[in-house]
Amino acid sequence: MFNTHHHRLCLASYVVAMWFIAGAPATPAQTPAASNHVASALVPSLSVEQNCGCRRSEGGYPCKGGCQKCMMGVDCADNCGAESRWRDMRPIALDNYGPGGYAGPSRYAHLGEYRLRPGDQLQIIYLITRRQETGEYRLAPGDEVLIESVADTDLDRGSLERGLVVQPDGTITVRLVGQVQAKGLTVPQLRKVLEEKYKDLYDEPSIDVTPVKVNTLAEDIRNAVGGASGLQQQALNITVMPDGKIRLPGIGGICVQGFSLGELKREINLRYGELVVGLETEPILSQQAPHFVHVLGQVGQPARVELQGPTTVLGAIAAAGGHLPGANLRQVVVFRRAEDWRLISTMLDLQGAIYGKRPTPADEIWLRDNDVVIVPARPIEVLDNWIDQVFTRGIYGVVPVGLLNNNNN
């Protein structure tokens, strides 16, 4: 009886399963159009960019599972700024980024505004805009003009292909008059000057001045930067010198130490604006000057450590091979040069942090460029070294121990 009933149940289950596999008959509501609509909804459109995962934590680990860790920790923002202790632990988000923690979070910017210093490498990009913001264009040496006269065509000088060149001394030479100062004059002003000079010879000279080639100084600066062919990049790669200056074509030396990039751009463009029209520059910091701290004393590898990012005292000690067993971590000294190069220093107690006693040590400070970190030896180490030098290598090194014992006897 049991076996027959069991076989009937198995047969019924098999039929139901095959019905699901083969698919139930379409109902009136499940028309082919409706089926296509459902299929199109299930298949993502190729034109829409798909997400790489869920997005429950903005900027952080996108896919949180159902078994989240309840992490306990200490936040230095607690206790009104006072140094926290391990008894102050509370639930805290320590694993919010999951496996993406190596890349996030972005944190705040290292500096509010970067200031230039000797050794920084800059790229100055030159752009000829050919526009003048205010006033009329004034002729400069190298510019070319066409001078024509309705009264006498013999007074014509230059052509539309090659005009009369303003000489380096700022003058042009015209017929019957000779040299005329043109530098610093607008085209209408030059026409008026020539009219006045020719009125002594003609009742109505009817002089006309046409600019043929202008703003040649900008072209000269461009050629000095990128070559006359114009095929090379119109930029200069320069390094801030130890005196805090850079030198640029046409304007010479500029003191840039302490400038932001925005201030440097304004300064360069103002300098060029006094000489030439329609020339703009854009400074770019291509590489910072290297930043170093010096770590010495009771560390594994005393050395100069390069700062490639924000670094604390413990980070620098770790980069120098870590502390030795004989290190006095209660009296770590940091020598620092202030903005005016005066010497300032502090003494730090890092032993509690190294031994895991202090979760937010106040003495774990950020290092600056050119800091000197000294990890001294413990007093017992100092005493041991003194004994070794005075007795082992000193008295006992000169007078044998056996001889001293004989003298005592």
Coordinates of C-alpha atoms in Angstrom, one line a residue:
M1 CA 0.0 0.0 0.0
F2 CA 2.7 2.4 1.0
N3 CA 4.8 1.6 -2.1
T4 CA 1.8 2.2 -4.4
H5 CA 1.0 5.5 -2.9
H6 CA 4.7 6.5 -2.9
H7 CA 4.9 5.7 -6.6
R8 CA 1.8 7.7 -7.4
L9 CA 3.2 10.8 -5.6
C10 CA 6.5 10.4 -7.5
L11 CA 4.6 10.2 -10.8
A12 CA 2.5 13.3 -9.9
S13 CA 5.6 15.2 -9.0
Y14 CA 7.3 14.2 -12.3
V15 CA 4.2 15.4 -14.3
V16 CA 4.1 18.8 -12.6
A17 CA 7.9 19.2 -13.1
M18 CA 7.6 18.5 -16.8
W19 CA 4.7 20.9 -17.1
F20 CA 6.9 23.7 -15.7
I21 CA 9.8 22.7 -17.9
A22 CA 7.7 22.6 -21.1
G23 CA 5.8 25.8 -20.1
A24 CA 2.2 26.2 -19.4
P25 CA -0.2 27.1 -22.2
A26 CA -0.4 30.8 -22.9
T27 CA -3.3 32.5 -21.3
P28 CA -5.3 35.2 -23.1
A29 CA -3.4 37.9 -21.2
Q30 CA -0.1 36.3 -22.1
T31 CA 0.0 37.2 -25.8
P32 CA 3.2 37.0 -27.9
A33 CA 3.4 40.8 -27.7
A34 CA 3.3 40.7 -23.9
S35 CA 5.9 37.9 -23.9
N36 CA 8.2 40.1 -26.0
H37 CA 7.7 43.0 -23.7
V38 CA 8.7 41.0 -20.7
A39 CA 11.7 39.6 -22.5
S40 CA 12.8 43.1 -23.5
A41 CA 12.5 44.2 -19.9
L42 CA 14.6 41.3 -18.7
V43 CA 17.4 41.9 -21.3
P44 CA 19.3 45.1 -20.6
S45 CA 19.7 47.6 -23.3
L46 CA 23.2 47.7 -24.8
S47 CA 23.1 51.5 -25.2
V48 CA 22.7 52.0 -21.4
E49 CA 25.9 51.7 -19.3
Q50 CA 25.4 49.1 -16.6
N51 CA 26.3 49.4 -12.9
C52 CA 29.2 47.3 -11.6
G53 CA 27.2 46.4 -8.5
C54 CA 24.8 47.7 -5.9
R55 CA 25.3 51.2 -4.6
R56 CA 24.4 51.2 -1.0
S57 CA 27.4 53.1 0.4
E58 CA 28.2 56.3 -1.5
G59 CA 31.8 56.1 -2.7
G60 CA 32.4 53.0 -0.7
Y61 CA 32.1 49.2 -0.9
P62 CA 29.1 48.8 -3.2
C63 CA 27.7 45.4 -2.2
K64 CA 27.2 44.8 1.5
G65 CA 26.2 41.3 2.5
G66 CA 23.8 40.2 5.2
C67 CA 26.4 39.4 7.8
Q68 CA 28.0 42.8 8.6
K69 CA 30.7 43.0 11.2
C70 CA 30.0 45.0 14.4
M71 CA 33.4 46.7 14.6
M72 CA 34.4 48.5 17.8
G73 CA 36.9 51.3 17.8
V74 CA 37.9 54.7 19.0
D75 CA 37.4 58.0 17.2
C76 CA 39.8 60.9 18.0
A77 CA 36.8 63.3 17.4
D78 CA 35.2 62.0 20.5
N79 CA 35.8 63.2 24.1
C80 CA 35.8 66.9 23.0
G81 CA 39.3 66.7 21.5
A82 CA 40.9 65.0 24.5
E83 CA 43.0 61.9 23.9
S84 CA 40.8 58.8 24.0
R85 CA 41.5 55.5 25.7
W86 CA 40.5 52.0 24.8
R87 CA 37.7 52.1 27.4
D88 CA 36.1 54.7 25.1
M89 CA 35.5 52.1 22.4
R90 CA 32.1 52.2 20.6
P91 CA 30.6 50.8 17.4
I92 CA 32.4 52.4 14.5
A93 CA 32.4 52.0 10.7
L94 CA 35.9 50.6 10.2
D95 CA 35.1 48.3 7.2
N96 CA 32.8 50.5 5.2
Y97 CA 34.8 50.2 2.0
G98 CA 35.5 46.4 2.2
P99 CA 38.1 45.2 -0.4
G100 CA 38.1 48.7 -1.9
G101 CA 39.7 50.2 1.2
Y102 CA 43.1 50.3 -0.4
A103 CA 41.7 52.9 -2.9
G104 CA 39.3 54.9 -0.7
P105 CA 38.2 57.1 0.7
S106 CA 39.3 60.2 -1.1
R107 CA 39.7 62.2 2.1
Y108 CA 40.3 65.9 2.2
A109 CA 42.9 67.7 0.0
H110 CA 46.5 67.7 1.4
L111 CA 46.7 71.5 1.1
G112 CA 44.2 74.3 0.7
E113 CA 46.5 75.8 -1.9
Y114 CA 49.9 74.7 -3.1
R115 CA 52.7 77.3 -2.9
L116 CA 55.7 77.1 -5.2
R117 CA 59.1 76.4 -3.8
P118 CA 62.7 75.9 -5.1
G119 CA 63.0 72.6 -7.0
D120 CA 59.4 72.6 -8.3
Q121 CA 59.2 71.8 -12.0
L122 CA 56.8 74.0 -14.1
Q123 CA 55.4 73.9 -17.6
I124 CA 54.5 77.3 -19.0
I125 CA 52.1 76.9 -21.9
Y126 CA 51.9 79.9 -24.3
L127 CA 48.8 80.8 -26.2
I128 CA 48.6 83.6 -28.8
T129 CA 45.0 84.9 -28.6
R130 CA 45.4 87.9 -30.9
R131 CA 42.9 89.9 -29.0
Q132 CA 43.2 93.1 -27.1
E133 CA 40.9 93.6 -24.1
T134 CA 41.1 97.4 -23.9
G135 CA 42.4 100.4 -25.9
E136 CA 43.8 100.5 -29.4
Y137 CA 46.7 98.6 -30.7
R138 CA 50.0 100.5 -30.6
L139 CA 52.7 99.7 -33.1
A140 CA 55.9 98.0 -32.0
P141 CA 59.3 97.2 -33.6
G142 CA 58.9 94.5 -36.3
D143 CA 55.3 95.5 -37.3
E144 CA 54.7 96.3 -40.9
V145 CA 52.5 99.1 -42.4
L146 CA 51.5 100.2 -45.8
I147 CA 51.7 104.0 -46.5
E148 CA 49.8 105.4 -49.4
S149 CA 49.1 108.9 -50.7
V150 CA 46.3 110.0 -53.1
A151 CA 48.2 113.2 -53.8
D152 CA 51.4 111.6 -54.9
T153 CA 51.8 107.9 -55.5
D154 CA 55.6 108.3 -55.2
L155 CA 55.1 108.7 -51.5
D156 CA 53.7 105.1 -51.3
R157 CA 55.9 102.8 -49.2
G158 CA 55.4 99.0 -48.8
S159 CA 52.7 96.7 -50.1
L160 CA 50.0 94.4 -48.8
E161 CA 52.4 91.5 -49.2
R162 CA 55.4 93.1 -47.5
G163 CA 54.9 96.4 -45.6
L164 CA 57.2 99.0 -44.3
V165 CA 58.9 97.6 -41.2
V166 CA 59.1 99.5 -37.9
Q167 CA 62.8 99.4 -37.1
P168 CA 64.2 98.3 -33.7
D169 CA 64.6 101.9 -32.7
G170 CA 60.9 102.4 -33.3
T171 CA 61.1 104.5 -36.5
I172 CA 60.0 104.1 -40.1
T173 CA 61.7 105.9 -43.1
V174 CA 59.4 107.6 -45.6
R175 CA 60.0 109.6 -48.7
L176 CA 60.9 113.3 -48.5
V177 CA 60.6 113.3 -44.7
G178 CA 63.0 110.7 -43.5
Q179 CA 62.7 108.9 -40.2
V180 CA 59.4 109.2 -38.2
Q181 CA 58.8 107.7 -34.8
A182 CA 56.1 105.0 -35.0
K183 CA 56.6 102.9 -31.9
G184 CA 53.9 103.4 -29.4
L185 CA 51.5 105.1 -31.8
T186 CA 48.1 103.8 -33.0
V187 CA 47.5 103.6 -36.7
P188 CA 45.3 106.8 -36.7
Q189 CA 48.0 108.6 -34.7
L190 CA 50.7 107.6 -37.2
R191 CA 48.5 108.8 -40.1
K192 CA 48.0 112.1 -38.4
V193 CA 51.8 112.6 -37.8
L194 CA 52.5 111.9 -41.4
E195 CA 49.8 114.2 -42.6
E196 CA 51.3 117.0 -40.5
K197 CA 54.8 116.4 -41.9
Y198 CA 53.7 116.3 -45.5
K199 CA 51.6 119.5 -45.3
D200 CA 54.8 121.5 -45.6
L201 CA 55.2 119.9 -49.1
Y202 CA 51.6 119.2 -50.2
D203 CA 48.4 121.2 -49.6
E204 CA 46.4 117.9 -49.2
P205 CA 48.7 114.9 -48.9
S206 CA 45.8 112.5 -48.1
I207 CA 48.0 110.0 -46.3
D208 CA 46.5 106.6 -45.6
V209 CA 48.1 104.0 -43.2
T210 CA 47.2 100.3 -43.4
P211 CA 48.5 97.8 -40.9
V212 CA 50.0 94.8 -42.8
K213 CA 51.6 92.8 -40.0
V214 CA 51.2 93.5 -36.3
N215 CA 51.8 91.9 -32.9
T216 CA 55.1 90.5 -34.2
L217 CA 56.6 90.5 -30.7
A218 CA 54.1 87.8 -29.7
E219 CA 55.3 85.7 -32.6
D220 CA 58.9 86.3 -31.6
I221 CA 58.2 85.0 -28.1
R222 CA 56.3 82.0 -29.5
N223 CA 59.3 81.2 -31.8
A224 CA 61.6 81.5 -28.8
V225 CA 59.5 79.0 -27.0
G226 CA 58.6 76.4 -29.6
G227 CA 60.6 77.2 -32.7
A228 CA 59.7 79.1 -35.9
S229 CA 58.1 76.1 -37.5
G230 CA 55.4 76.0 -34.9
L231 CA 55.4 72.2 -35.0
Q232 CA 56.7 71.8 -31.5
Q233 CA 54.8 72.3 -28.3
Q234 CA 54.4 75.9 -27.4
A235 CA 55.5 75.4 -23.8
L236 CA 58.6 75.8 -21.6
N237 CA 59.7 73.4 -19.0
I238 CA 61.5 75.2 -16.2
T239 CA 62.6 74.6 -12.6
V240 CA 62.3 77.1 -9.8
M241 CA 65.8 78.0 -8.9
P242 CA 67.2 78.0 -5.3
D243 CA 66.7 81.8 -5.2
G244 CA 63.0 81.3 -5.8
K245 CA 63.1 82.7 -9.4
I246 CA 62.3 81.5 -12.9
R247 CA 63.3 83.2 -16.2
L248 CA 61.0 83.6 -19.2
P249 CA 61.6 84.9 -22.7
G250 CA 61.0 88.6 -23.0
I251 CA 60.4 89.4 -19.3
G252 CA 63.5 87.8 -17.6
G253 CA 63.4 86.8 -14.0
I254 CA 60.3 86.5 -11.8
C255 CA 60.3 85.7 -8.1
V256 CA 57.8 82.9 -7.8
Q257 CA 58.6 81.3 -4.4
G258 CA 55.4 81.3 -2.3
F259 CA 53.1 81.9 -5.3
S260 CA 50.1 79.8 -6.0
L261 CA 49.6 78.8 -9.6
G262 CA 46.8 81.3 -10.0
E263 CA 49.0 84.1 -8.7
L264 CA 51.8 83.0 -11.0
K265 CA 49.5 83.1 -14.0
R266 CA 48.4 86.6 -13.2
E267 CA 51.9 87.8 -12.6
I268 CA 53.3 86.4 -15.9
N269 CA 50.3 87.7 -18.0
L270 CA 50.7 91.1 -16.4
R271 CA 54.4 91.2 -17.3
Y272 CA 53.7 90.1 -20.9
G273 CA 50.8 92.5 -21.1
E274 CA 53.2 95.4 -20.6
L275 CA 55.1 94.3 -23.7
V276 CA 52.8 92.5 -26.1
V277 CA 49.2 92.1 -27.0
G278 CA 47.3 88.9 -27.2
L279 CA 49.7 86.6 -25.4
E280 CA 48.5 84.5 -22.6
T281 CA 50.2 81.8 -20.5
E282 CA 49.0 78.9 -18.4
P283 CA 51.4 77.5 -15.7
I284 CA 51.2 73.9 -14.8
L285 CA 53.0 72.1 -11.9
S286 CA 54.5 69.1 -13.7
Q287 CA 56.4 67.8 -10.7
Q288 CA 56.9 68.8 -7.1
A289 CA 60.3 69.3 -5.5
P290 CA 61.2 66.1 -3.6
H291 CA 60.3 66.1 0.1
F292 CA 62.4 64.3 2.7
V293 CA 62.7 63.7 6.4
H294 CA 65.8 62.3 8.2
V295 CA 65.4 59.5 10.7
L296 CA 68.3 58.4 12.8
G297 CA 69.1 56.9 16.1
Q298 CA 67.7 53.5 17.3
V299 CA 66.1 52.5 14.1
G300 CA 66.7 49.6 11.7
Q301 CA 68.0 51.7 8.8
P302 CA 68.8 55.3 9.6
A303 CA 68.3 57.2 6.4
R304 CA 66.7 60.0 4.5
V305 CA 63.1 59.0 3.8
E306 CA 61.2 60.5 0.9
L307 CA 57.7 61.8 1.7
Q308 CA 55.5 60.7 -1.2
G309 CA 52.3 61.6 0.7
P310 CA 51.1 62.6 4.2
T311 CA 53.4 60.9 6.7
T312 CA 53.4 60.7 10.5
V313 CA 56.3 60.1 12.9
L314 CA 55.5 56.4 13.3
G315 CA 55.2 56.1 9.5
A316 CA 58.7 57.6 9.0
I317 CA 60.1 55.3 11.7
A318 CA 58.6 52.3 10.0
A319 CA 60.0 53.4 6.7
A320 CA 63.5 53.5 8.3
G321 CA 63.3 49.9 9.4
G322 CA 61.3 50.3 12.6
H323 CA 62.6 50.9 16.1
L324 CA 65.3 48.7 17.7
P325 CA 64.8 47.0 21.1
G326 CA 67.0 49.6 22.8
A327 CA 65.0 52.6 21.5
N328 CA 63.6 55.1 24.0
L329 CA 60.2 55.7 22.5
R330 CA 59.2 58.0 25.3
Q331 CA 61.6 60.7 24.2
V332 CA 61.5 60.8 20.4
V333 CA 62.8 64.2 19.3
V334 CA 61.7 66.1 16.1
F335 CA 63.7 69.0 14.9
R336 CA 61.9 71.3 12.5
R337 CA 62.7 74.4 10.5
A338 CA 60.0 77.1 10.5
E339 CA 59.0 79.3 7.6
D340 CA 61.9 81.7 8.3
W341 CA 64.3 78.7 8.8
R342 CA 64.5 79.2 12.6
L343 CA 64.9 75.9 14.5
I344 CA 62.0 74.6 16.6
S345 CA 61.7 71.1 18.2
T346 CA 59.5 68.9 20.2
M347 CA 59.7 65.7 22.2
L348 CA 57.1 62.9 21.6
D349 CA 56.0 60.0 23.7
L350 CA 55.2 57.1 21.3
Q351 CA 55.7 54.2 23.6
G352 CA 52.0 53.8 24.4
A353 CA 51.2 53.8 20.7
I354 CA 53.8 51.2 19.9
Y355 CA 52.7 49.0 22.7
G356 CA 49.0 49.4 21.8
K357 CA 48.2 51.3 25.0
R358 CA 47.0 54.6 23.4
P359 CA 44.4 54.3 20.6
T360 CA 44.6 58.0 19.5
P361 CA 48.0 59.2 20.6
A362 CA 48.3 63.0 20.5
D363 CA 52.0 62.7 19.9
E364 CA 51.5 60.9 16.5
I365 CA 52.0 64.1 14.5
W366 CA 52.4 64.8 10.8
L367 CA 55.9 65.4 9.5
R368 CA 57.0 68.3 7.4
D369 CA 59.7 68.5 4.7
N370 CA 63.2 68.5 6.1
D371 CA 62.2 67.3 9.6
V372 CA 64.8 65.4 11.6
V373 CA 63.4 62.5 13.7
I374 CA 65.8 61.2 16.4
V375 CA 65.0 58.0 18.2
P376 CA 67.4 58.0 21.2
A377 CA 68.6 55.0 23.2
R378 CA 67.2 54.0 26.6
P379 CA 69.1 55.1 29.7
I380 CA 70.2 51.5 30.3
E381 CA 71.6 51.3 26.7
V382 CA 73.5 54.6 27.3
L383 CA 74.9 53.2 30.5
D384 CA 75.9 49.9 28.8
N385 CA 77.6 51.8 26.0
W386 CA 79.5 53.9 28.6
I387 CA 80.6 50.8 30.5
D388 CA 81.7 49.2 27.2
Q389 CA 83.7 52.3 26.2
V390 CA 85.3 53.1 29.6
F391 CA 86.0 49.7 30.9
T392 CA 85.8 47.0 28.2
R393 CA 87.5 49.0 25.5
G394 CA 89.2 51.4 27.8
I395 CA 90.8 50.3 31.1
Y396 CA 90.5 46.6 30.4
G397 CA 91.6 47.1 26.9
V398 CA 94.9 48.7 28.0
V399 CA 95.6 46.8 31.2
P400 CA 94.8 43.0 31.2
V401 CA 92.4 41.8 33.8
G402 CA 94.9 39.3 35.1
L403 CA 97.5 42.0 35.7
L404 CA 95.0 43.9 37.8
N405 CA 94.2 40.9 39.9
N406 CA 98.0 40.3 40.6
N407 CA 98.4 43.9 41.7
N408 CA 95.5 43.5 44.1
N409 CA 97.1 40.4 45.6

